[in-house]
CSV table of C-alpha atoms in Angstrom, one decimal:
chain,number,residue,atom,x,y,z
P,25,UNK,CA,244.0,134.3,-118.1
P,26,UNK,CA,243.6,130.7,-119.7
P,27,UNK,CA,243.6,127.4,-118.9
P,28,UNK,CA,246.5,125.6,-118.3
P,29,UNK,CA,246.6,121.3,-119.0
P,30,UNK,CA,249.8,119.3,-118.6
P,31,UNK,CA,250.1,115.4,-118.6
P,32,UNK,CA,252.8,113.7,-116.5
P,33,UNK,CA,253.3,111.4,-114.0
P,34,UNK,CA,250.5,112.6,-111.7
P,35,UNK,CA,248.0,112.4,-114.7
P,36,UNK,CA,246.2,115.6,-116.1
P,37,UNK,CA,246.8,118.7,-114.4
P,38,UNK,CA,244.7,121.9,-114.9
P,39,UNK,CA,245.0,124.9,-113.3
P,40,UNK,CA,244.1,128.8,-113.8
P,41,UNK,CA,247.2,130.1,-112.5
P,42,UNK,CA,249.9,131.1,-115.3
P,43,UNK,CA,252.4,127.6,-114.7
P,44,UNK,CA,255.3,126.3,-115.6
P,45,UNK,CA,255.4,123.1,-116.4
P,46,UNK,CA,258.7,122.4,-115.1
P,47,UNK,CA,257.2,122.2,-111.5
P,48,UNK,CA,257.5,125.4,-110.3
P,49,UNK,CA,254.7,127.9,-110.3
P,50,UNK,CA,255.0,131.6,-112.0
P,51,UNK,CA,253.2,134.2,-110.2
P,52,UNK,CA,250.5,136.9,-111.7
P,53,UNK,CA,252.9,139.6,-111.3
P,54,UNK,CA,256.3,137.4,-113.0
P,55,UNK,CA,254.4,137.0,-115.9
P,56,UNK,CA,253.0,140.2,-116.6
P,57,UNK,CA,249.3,139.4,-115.0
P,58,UNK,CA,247.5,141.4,-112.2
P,59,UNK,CA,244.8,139.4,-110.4
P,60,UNK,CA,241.3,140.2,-111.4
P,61,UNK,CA,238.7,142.3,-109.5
P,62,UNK,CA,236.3,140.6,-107.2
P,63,UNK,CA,233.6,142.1,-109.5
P,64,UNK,CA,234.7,140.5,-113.0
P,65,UNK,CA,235.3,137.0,-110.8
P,66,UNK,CA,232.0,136.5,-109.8
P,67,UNK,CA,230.1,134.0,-111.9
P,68,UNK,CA,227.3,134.5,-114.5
P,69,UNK,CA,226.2,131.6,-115.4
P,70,UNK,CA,224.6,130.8,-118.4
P,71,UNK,CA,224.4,134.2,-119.6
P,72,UNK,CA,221.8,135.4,-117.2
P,73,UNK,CA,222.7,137.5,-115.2
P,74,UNK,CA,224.7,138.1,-112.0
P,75,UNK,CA,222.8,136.3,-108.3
P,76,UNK,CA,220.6,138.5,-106.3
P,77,UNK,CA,218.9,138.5,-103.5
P,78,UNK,CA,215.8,135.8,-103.6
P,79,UNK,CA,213.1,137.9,-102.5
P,80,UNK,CA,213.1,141.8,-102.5
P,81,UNK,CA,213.8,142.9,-99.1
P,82,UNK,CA,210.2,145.0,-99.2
P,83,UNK,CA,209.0,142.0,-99.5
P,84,UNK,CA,207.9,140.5,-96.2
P,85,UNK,CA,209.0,137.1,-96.9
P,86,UNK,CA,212.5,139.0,-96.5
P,87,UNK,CA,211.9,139.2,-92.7
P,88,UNK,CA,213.2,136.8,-90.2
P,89,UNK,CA,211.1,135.2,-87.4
P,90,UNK,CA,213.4,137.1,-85.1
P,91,UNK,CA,212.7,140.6,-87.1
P,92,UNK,CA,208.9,140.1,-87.1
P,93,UNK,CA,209.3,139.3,-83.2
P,94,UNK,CA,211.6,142.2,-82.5
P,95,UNK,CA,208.6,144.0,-83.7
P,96,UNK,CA,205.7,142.4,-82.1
P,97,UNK,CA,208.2,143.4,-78.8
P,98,UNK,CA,208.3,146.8,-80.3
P,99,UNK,CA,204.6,147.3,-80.9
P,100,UNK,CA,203.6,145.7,-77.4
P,101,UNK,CA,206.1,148.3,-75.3
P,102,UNK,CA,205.1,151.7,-77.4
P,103,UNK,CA,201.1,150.7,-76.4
P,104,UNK,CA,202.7,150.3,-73.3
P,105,UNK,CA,204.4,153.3,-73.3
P,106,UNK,CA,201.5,155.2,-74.3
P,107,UNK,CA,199.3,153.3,-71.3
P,108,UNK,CA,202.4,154.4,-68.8
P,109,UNK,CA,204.2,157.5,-70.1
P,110,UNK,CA,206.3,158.6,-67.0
P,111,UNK,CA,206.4,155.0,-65.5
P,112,UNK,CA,208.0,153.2,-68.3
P,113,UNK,CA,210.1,156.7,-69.8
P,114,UNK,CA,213.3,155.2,-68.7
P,115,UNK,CA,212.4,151.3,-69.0
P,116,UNK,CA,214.5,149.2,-71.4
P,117,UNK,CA,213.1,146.1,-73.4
P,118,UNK,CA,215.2,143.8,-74.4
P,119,UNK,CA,214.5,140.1,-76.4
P,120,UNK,CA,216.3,137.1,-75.9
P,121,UNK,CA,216.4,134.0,-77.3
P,122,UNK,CA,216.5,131.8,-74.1
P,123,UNK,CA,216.7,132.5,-70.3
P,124,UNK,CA,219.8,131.8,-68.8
P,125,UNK,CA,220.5,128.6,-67.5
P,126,UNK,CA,217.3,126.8,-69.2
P,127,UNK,CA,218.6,123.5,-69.2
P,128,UNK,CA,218.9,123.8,-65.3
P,129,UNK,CA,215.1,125.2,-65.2
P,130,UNK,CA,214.3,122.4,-67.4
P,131,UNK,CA,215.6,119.7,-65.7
P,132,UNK,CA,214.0,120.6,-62.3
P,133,UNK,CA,210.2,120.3,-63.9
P,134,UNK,CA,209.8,124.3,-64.2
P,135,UNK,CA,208.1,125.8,-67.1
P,136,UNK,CA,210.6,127.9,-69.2
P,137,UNK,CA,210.1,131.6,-67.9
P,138,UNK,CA,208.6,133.6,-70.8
P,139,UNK,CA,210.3,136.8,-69.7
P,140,UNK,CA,211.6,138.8,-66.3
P,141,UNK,CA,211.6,142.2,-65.0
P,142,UNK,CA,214.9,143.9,-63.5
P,143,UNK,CA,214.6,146.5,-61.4
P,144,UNK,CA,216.4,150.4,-61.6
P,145,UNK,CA,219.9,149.7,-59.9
P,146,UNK,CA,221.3,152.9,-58.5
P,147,UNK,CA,224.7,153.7,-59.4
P,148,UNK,CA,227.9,152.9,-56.7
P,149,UNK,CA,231.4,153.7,-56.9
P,150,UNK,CA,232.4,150.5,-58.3
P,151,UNK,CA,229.6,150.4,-61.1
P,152,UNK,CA,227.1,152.9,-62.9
P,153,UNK,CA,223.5,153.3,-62.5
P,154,UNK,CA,221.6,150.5,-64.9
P,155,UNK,CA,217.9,151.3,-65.7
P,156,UNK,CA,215.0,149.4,-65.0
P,157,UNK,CA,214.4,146.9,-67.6
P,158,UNK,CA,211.7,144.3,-69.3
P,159,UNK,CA,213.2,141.3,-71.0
P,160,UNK,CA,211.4,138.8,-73.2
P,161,UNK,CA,212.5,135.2,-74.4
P,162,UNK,CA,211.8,134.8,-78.2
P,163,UNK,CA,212.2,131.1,-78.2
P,164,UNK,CA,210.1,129.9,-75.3
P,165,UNK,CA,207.2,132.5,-76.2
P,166,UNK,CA,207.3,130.7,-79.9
P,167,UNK,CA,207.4,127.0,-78.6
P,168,UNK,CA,203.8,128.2,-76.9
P,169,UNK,CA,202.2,129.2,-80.3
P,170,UNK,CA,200.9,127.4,-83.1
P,171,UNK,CA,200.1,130.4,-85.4
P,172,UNK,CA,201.3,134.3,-85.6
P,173,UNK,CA,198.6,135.5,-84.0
P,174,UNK,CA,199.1,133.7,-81.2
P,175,UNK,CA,202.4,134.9,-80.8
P,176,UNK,CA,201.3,138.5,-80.6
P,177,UNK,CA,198.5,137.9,-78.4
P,178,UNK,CA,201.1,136.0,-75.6
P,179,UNK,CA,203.9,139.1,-76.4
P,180,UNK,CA,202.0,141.6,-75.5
P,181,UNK,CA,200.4,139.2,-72.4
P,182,UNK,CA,203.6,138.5,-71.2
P,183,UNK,CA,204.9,142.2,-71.5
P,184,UNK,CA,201.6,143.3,-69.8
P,185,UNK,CA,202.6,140.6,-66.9
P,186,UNK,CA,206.5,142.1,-66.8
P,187,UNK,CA,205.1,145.8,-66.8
P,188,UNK,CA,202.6,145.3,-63.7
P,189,UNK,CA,205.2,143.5,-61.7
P,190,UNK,CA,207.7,146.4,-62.8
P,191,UNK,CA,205.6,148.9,-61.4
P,192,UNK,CA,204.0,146.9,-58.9
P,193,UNK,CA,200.4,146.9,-59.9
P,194,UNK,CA,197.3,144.5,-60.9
P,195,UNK,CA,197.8,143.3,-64.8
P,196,UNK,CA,194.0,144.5,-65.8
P,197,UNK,CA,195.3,148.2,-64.5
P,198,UNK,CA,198.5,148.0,-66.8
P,199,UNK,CA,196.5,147.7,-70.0
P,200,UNK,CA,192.2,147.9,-69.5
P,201,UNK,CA,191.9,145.8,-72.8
P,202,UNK,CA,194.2,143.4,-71.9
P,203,UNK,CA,192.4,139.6,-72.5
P,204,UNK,CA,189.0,141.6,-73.4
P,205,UNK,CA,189.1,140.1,-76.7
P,206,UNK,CA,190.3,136.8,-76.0
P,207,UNK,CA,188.7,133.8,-77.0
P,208,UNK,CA,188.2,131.2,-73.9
């Protein structure tokens, strides 16, 4: 394909597209062209070589911040799962990025929730049974924290708090290191 320049009345004209310089346009397939794969129209600039990713993804400046705390959530309910085996077997955990309705919570002087427990629903004719579940707010947990391991330490605090109200029971029983370690 080459370039094609024209001067008229509009000034210089170039375009890519196969033209004629009558006005009207010629398509690829009129004058014999197809159009090229999307591999041979990518760029290389410069001669080096085609764009890849910027850093490797095993690399773990590849990770987002909502990756790394998907797995802080992950690594807080298996040691709870271990803790609890038959308690927590069905339990879901789930990460959001904001409570619903925070701009209401807000406004009324509250402290954003940091995450909520929903209890086993049994199932009815109209709707099917939903499992018990422990749900965690990314965004408020992150606002609290100045460094990452902060943010571990008030996951797994705040998934220890979720768990004992789940099932009902003191915090310390939930988890006997729980704030053991902690510096006051």
């Amino acid at each position: 394909m080459k370039f094609n320049a024209s001067h008229g009345a509009e000034g210089l004209r170039i375009s890519l597209e196969p033209e004629k310089f009558d006005g009207g346009s010629a398509s690829p397939s009129s004058a014999g062209l197809s159009p090229r794969p999307f591999a041979q129209r990518r760029r290389n600039r410069h001669g080096r070589g085609f764009r890849g990713p910027l850093i490797p993804p095993a690399l773990p400046g590849s990770r987002t911040r909502s990756e790394k705390f998907d797995d802080l959530v992950v690594d807080s309910a298996e040691r709870m799962r271990t803790l609890w085996p038959t308690a927590l077997a069905t339990v879901e955990y789930l990460v959001e990025e904001v409570p619903e309705q925070l701009e209401a919570i807000i406004a009324s002087g509250a402290q954003a929730p940091l995450g909520k427990y929903e209890q086993a629903v049994p199932a009815t004719p109209d709707a099917p049974a939903t499992p018990p579940s422990i749900i965690i707010y990314r965004h408020p947990i992150e606002a609290l924290c100045d460094t990452a391991p902060q943010v571990r330490e008030l996951v797994h605090e705040v998934m220890v708090d979720q768990v004992a109200g789940l099932l009902n029971v003191d915090p310390d029983t939930v988890d006997p290191l729980f704030r053991r370690y902690r510096k006051r």
